[in-house]
Short mmCIF file of C-alpha atoms in Angstrom, two decimals:
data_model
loop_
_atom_site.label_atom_id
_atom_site.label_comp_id
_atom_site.label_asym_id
_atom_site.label_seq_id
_atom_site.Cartn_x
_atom_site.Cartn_y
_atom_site.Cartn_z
CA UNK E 10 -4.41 -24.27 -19.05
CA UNK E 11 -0.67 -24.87 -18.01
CA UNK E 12 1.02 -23.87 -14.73
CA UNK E 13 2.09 -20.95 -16.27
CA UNK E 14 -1.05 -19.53 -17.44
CA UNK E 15 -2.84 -20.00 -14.13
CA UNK E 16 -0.49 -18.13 -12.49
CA UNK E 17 -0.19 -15.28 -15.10
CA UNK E 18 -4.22 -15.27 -14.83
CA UNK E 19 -4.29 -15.51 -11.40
CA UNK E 20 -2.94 -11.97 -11.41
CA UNK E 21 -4.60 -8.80 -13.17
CA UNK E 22 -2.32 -6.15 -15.22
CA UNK E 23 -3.17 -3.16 -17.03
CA UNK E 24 -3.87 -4.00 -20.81
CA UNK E 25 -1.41 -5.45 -22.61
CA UNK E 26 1.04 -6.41 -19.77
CA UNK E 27 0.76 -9.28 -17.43
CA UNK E 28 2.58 -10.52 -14.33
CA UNK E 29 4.48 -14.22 -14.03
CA UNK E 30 6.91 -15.81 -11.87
CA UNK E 31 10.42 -14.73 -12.20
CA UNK E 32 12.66 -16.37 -14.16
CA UNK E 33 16.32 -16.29 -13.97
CA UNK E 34 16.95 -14.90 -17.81
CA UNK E 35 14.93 -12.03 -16.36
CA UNK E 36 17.90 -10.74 -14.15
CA UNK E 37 19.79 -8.81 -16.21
CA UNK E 38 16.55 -6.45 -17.68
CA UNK E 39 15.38 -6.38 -14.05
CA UNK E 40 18.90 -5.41 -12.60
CA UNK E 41 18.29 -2.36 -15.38
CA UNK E 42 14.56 -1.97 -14.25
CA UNK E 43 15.32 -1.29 -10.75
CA UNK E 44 18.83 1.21 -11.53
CA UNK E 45 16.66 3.13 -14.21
CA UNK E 46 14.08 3.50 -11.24
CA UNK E 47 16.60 4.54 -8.77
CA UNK E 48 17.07 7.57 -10.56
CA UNK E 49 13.27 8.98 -10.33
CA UNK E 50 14.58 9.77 -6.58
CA UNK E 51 17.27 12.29 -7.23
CA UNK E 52 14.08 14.58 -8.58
CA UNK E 53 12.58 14.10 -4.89
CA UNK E 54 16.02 14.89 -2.90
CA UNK E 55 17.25 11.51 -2.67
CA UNK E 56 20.43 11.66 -5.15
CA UNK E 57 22.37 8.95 -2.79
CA UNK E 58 19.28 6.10 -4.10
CA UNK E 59 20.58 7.52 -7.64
CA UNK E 60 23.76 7.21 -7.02
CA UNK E 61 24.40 3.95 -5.92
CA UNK E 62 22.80 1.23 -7.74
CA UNK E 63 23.00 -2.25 -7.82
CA UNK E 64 27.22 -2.87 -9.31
CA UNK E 65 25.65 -6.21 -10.93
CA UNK E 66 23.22 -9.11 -11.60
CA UNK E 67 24.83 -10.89 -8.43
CA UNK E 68 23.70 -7.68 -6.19
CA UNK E 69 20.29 -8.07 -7.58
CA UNK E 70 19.93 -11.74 -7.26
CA UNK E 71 21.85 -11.41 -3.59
CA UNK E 72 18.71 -8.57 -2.68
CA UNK E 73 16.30 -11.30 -3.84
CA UNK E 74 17.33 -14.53 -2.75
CA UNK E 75 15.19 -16.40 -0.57
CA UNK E 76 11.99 -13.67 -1.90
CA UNK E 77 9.59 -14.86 -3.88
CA UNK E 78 10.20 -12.36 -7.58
CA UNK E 79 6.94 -11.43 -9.26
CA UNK E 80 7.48 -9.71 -13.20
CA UNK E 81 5.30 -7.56 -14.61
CA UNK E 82 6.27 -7.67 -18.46
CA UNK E 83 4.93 -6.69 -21.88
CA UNK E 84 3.13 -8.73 -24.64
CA UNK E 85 6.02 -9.73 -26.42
CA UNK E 86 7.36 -11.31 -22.68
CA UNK E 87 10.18 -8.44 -21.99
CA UNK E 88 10.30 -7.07 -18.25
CA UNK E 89 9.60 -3.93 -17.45
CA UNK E 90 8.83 -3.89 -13.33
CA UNK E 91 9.16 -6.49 -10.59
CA UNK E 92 8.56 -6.62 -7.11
CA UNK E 93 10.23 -8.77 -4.55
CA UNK E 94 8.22 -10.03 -1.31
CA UNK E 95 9.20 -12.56 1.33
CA UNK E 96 7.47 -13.89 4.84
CA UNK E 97 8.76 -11.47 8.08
CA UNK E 98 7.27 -13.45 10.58
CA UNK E 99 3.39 -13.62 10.23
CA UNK E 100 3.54 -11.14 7.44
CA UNK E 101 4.59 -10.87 3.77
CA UNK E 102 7.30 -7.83 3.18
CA UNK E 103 7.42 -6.77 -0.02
CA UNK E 104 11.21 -6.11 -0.07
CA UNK E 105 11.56 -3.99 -3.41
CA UNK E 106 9.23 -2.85 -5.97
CA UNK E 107 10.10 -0.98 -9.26
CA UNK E 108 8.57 -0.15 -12.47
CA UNK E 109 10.76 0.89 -15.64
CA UNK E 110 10.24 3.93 -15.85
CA UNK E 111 9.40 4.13 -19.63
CA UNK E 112 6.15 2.12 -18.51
CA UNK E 113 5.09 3.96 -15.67
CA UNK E 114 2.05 5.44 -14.80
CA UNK E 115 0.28 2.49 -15.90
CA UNK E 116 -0.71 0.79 -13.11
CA UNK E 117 1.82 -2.12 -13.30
CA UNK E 118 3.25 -1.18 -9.58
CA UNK E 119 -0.31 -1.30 -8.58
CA UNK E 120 -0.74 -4.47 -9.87
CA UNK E 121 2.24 -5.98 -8.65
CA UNK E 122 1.76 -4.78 -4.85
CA UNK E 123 -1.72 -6.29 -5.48
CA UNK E 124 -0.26 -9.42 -6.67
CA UNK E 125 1.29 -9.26 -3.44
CA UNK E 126 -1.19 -8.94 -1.34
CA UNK E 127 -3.77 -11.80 -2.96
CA UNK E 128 0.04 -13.98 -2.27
CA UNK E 129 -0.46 -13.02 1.29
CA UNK E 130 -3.94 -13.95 1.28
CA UNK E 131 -3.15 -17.09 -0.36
CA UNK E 132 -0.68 -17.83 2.86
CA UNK E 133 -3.35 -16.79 5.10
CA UNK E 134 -0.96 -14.27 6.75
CA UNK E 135 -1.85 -11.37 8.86
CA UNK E 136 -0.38 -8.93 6.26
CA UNK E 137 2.09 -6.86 3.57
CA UNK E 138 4.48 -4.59 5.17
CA UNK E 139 6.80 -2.64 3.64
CA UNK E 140 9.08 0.50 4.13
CA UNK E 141 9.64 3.38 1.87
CA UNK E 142 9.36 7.34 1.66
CA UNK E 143 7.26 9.35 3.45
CA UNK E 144 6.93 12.48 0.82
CA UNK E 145 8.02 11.13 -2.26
CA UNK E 146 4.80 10.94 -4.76
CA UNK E 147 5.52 7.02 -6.02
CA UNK E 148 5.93 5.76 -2.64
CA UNK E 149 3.89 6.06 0.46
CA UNK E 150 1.31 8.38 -1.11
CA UNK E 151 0.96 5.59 -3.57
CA UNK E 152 1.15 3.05 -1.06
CA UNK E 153 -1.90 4.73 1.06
CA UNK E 154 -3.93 4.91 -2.13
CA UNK E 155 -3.76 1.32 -2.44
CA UNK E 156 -4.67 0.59 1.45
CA UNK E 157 -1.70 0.58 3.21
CA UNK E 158 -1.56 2.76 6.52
CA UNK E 159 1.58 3.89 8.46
CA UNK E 160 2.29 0.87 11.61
CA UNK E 161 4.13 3.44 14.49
CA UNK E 162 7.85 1.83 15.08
CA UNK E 163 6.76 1.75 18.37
CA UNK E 164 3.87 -0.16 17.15
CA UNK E 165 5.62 -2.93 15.63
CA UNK E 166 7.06 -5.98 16.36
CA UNK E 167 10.61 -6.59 16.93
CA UNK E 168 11.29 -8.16 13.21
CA UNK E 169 9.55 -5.36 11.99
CA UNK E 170 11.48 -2.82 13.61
CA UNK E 171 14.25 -4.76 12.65
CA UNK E 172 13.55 -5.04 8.57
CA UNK E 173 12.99 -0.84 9.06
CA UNK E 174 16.32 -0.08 10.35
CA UNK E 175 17.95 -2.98 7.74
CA UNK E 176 15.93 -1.06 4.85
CA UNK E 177 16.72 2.28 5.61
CA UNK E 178 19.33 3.83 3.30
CA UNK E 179 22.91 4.81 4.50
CA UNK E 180 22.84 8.85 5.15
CA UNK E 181 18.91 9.02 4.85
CA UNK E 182 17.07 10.07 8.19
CA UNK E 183 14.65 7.14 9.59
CA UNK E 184 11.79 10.46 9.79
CA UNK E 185 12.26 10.55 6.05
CA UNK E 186 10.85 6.79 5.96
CA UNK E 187 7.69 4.79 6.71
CA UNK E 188 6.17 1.22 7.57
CA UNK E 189 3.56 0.47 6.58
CA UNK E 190 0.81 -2.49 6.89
CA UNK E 191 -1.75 -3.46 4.61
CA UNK E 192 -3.93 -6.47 6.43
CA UNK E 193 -5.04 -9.67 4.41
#
């Protein structure tokens, strides 16, 4: 078995997907991925996520430099979700997570966050944290489903705080938005 097939075995995906390292061919489908995505939120009363995508492959690879890129993609190798995690101190953030949404409902987001968290585990860190909506149905509902509870602001450490206030959207209200922890 190579590299490459441990790793894409190492992580479970709904039939007939699976999930590998990024690659950097991938940017371009996953810069599409994540604008197609976007646009789920103007159904939920978010039309500023709509409405201002990532301009370009260079804004995508600028959100994910430094984060380690998991794909989820089909049989025949084409991306269709990704989700982008990095260490915040003694935890793992997952930074960004979307599914196209012509493959959702699937259970690839589920498998990526729990790609995510066995990568925690891996680095023996305390946990994932991320930030996202409170009351839109693909985000913290979702999030909660898959064991991830809501960590207080006042709660959490500095760099956490600090990653909150650096994620939260331009013109949305921080009550709108959550962190949350899921331990390792």
């Amino acid at each position: 078995m190579t590299a490459e097939q441990a790793f894409v075995a190492a992580f479970e995906a709904p039939p007939g997907y699976s999930i590998r390292a990024h690659r950097p061919a991938d940017d371009a489908a996953l810069l599409s991925i994540e604008n197609r995505a976007a646009q789920l939120f103007r159904a939920h009363g978010y039309p500023e996520i709509a409405d201002n995508p990532f301009a370009s492959v260079a804004d995508f690879r600028a959100m994910a430099e430094g984060h380690e890129v998991l794909v989820a993609v089909t049989g025949d190798g084409m991306p269709v979700g990704y989700a982008v995690s990095g260490p915040r101190g003694d935890f793992l953030h997952l930074r960004e997570l979307s599914v196209d949404p012509d493959h959702g409902r699937r259970g690839l987001g589920s498998a990526l966050v729990r790609a995510v968290i066995a990568r925690c585990r891996e680095r023996a860190l305390r946990g994932v944290t991320l930030t996202t909506f409170r009351a839109v149905p693909f985000n913290a509902p979702i999030y909660a489903a898959l064991g991830f509870v809501e960590l207080p602001l006042e709660q959490a450490s500095a760099p956490l705080r600090d990653v909150f206030h650096q994620e939260l959207p331009e013109g949305i209200a921080a009550a709108s938005r959550v962190l949350m922890v899921h331990p390792c």
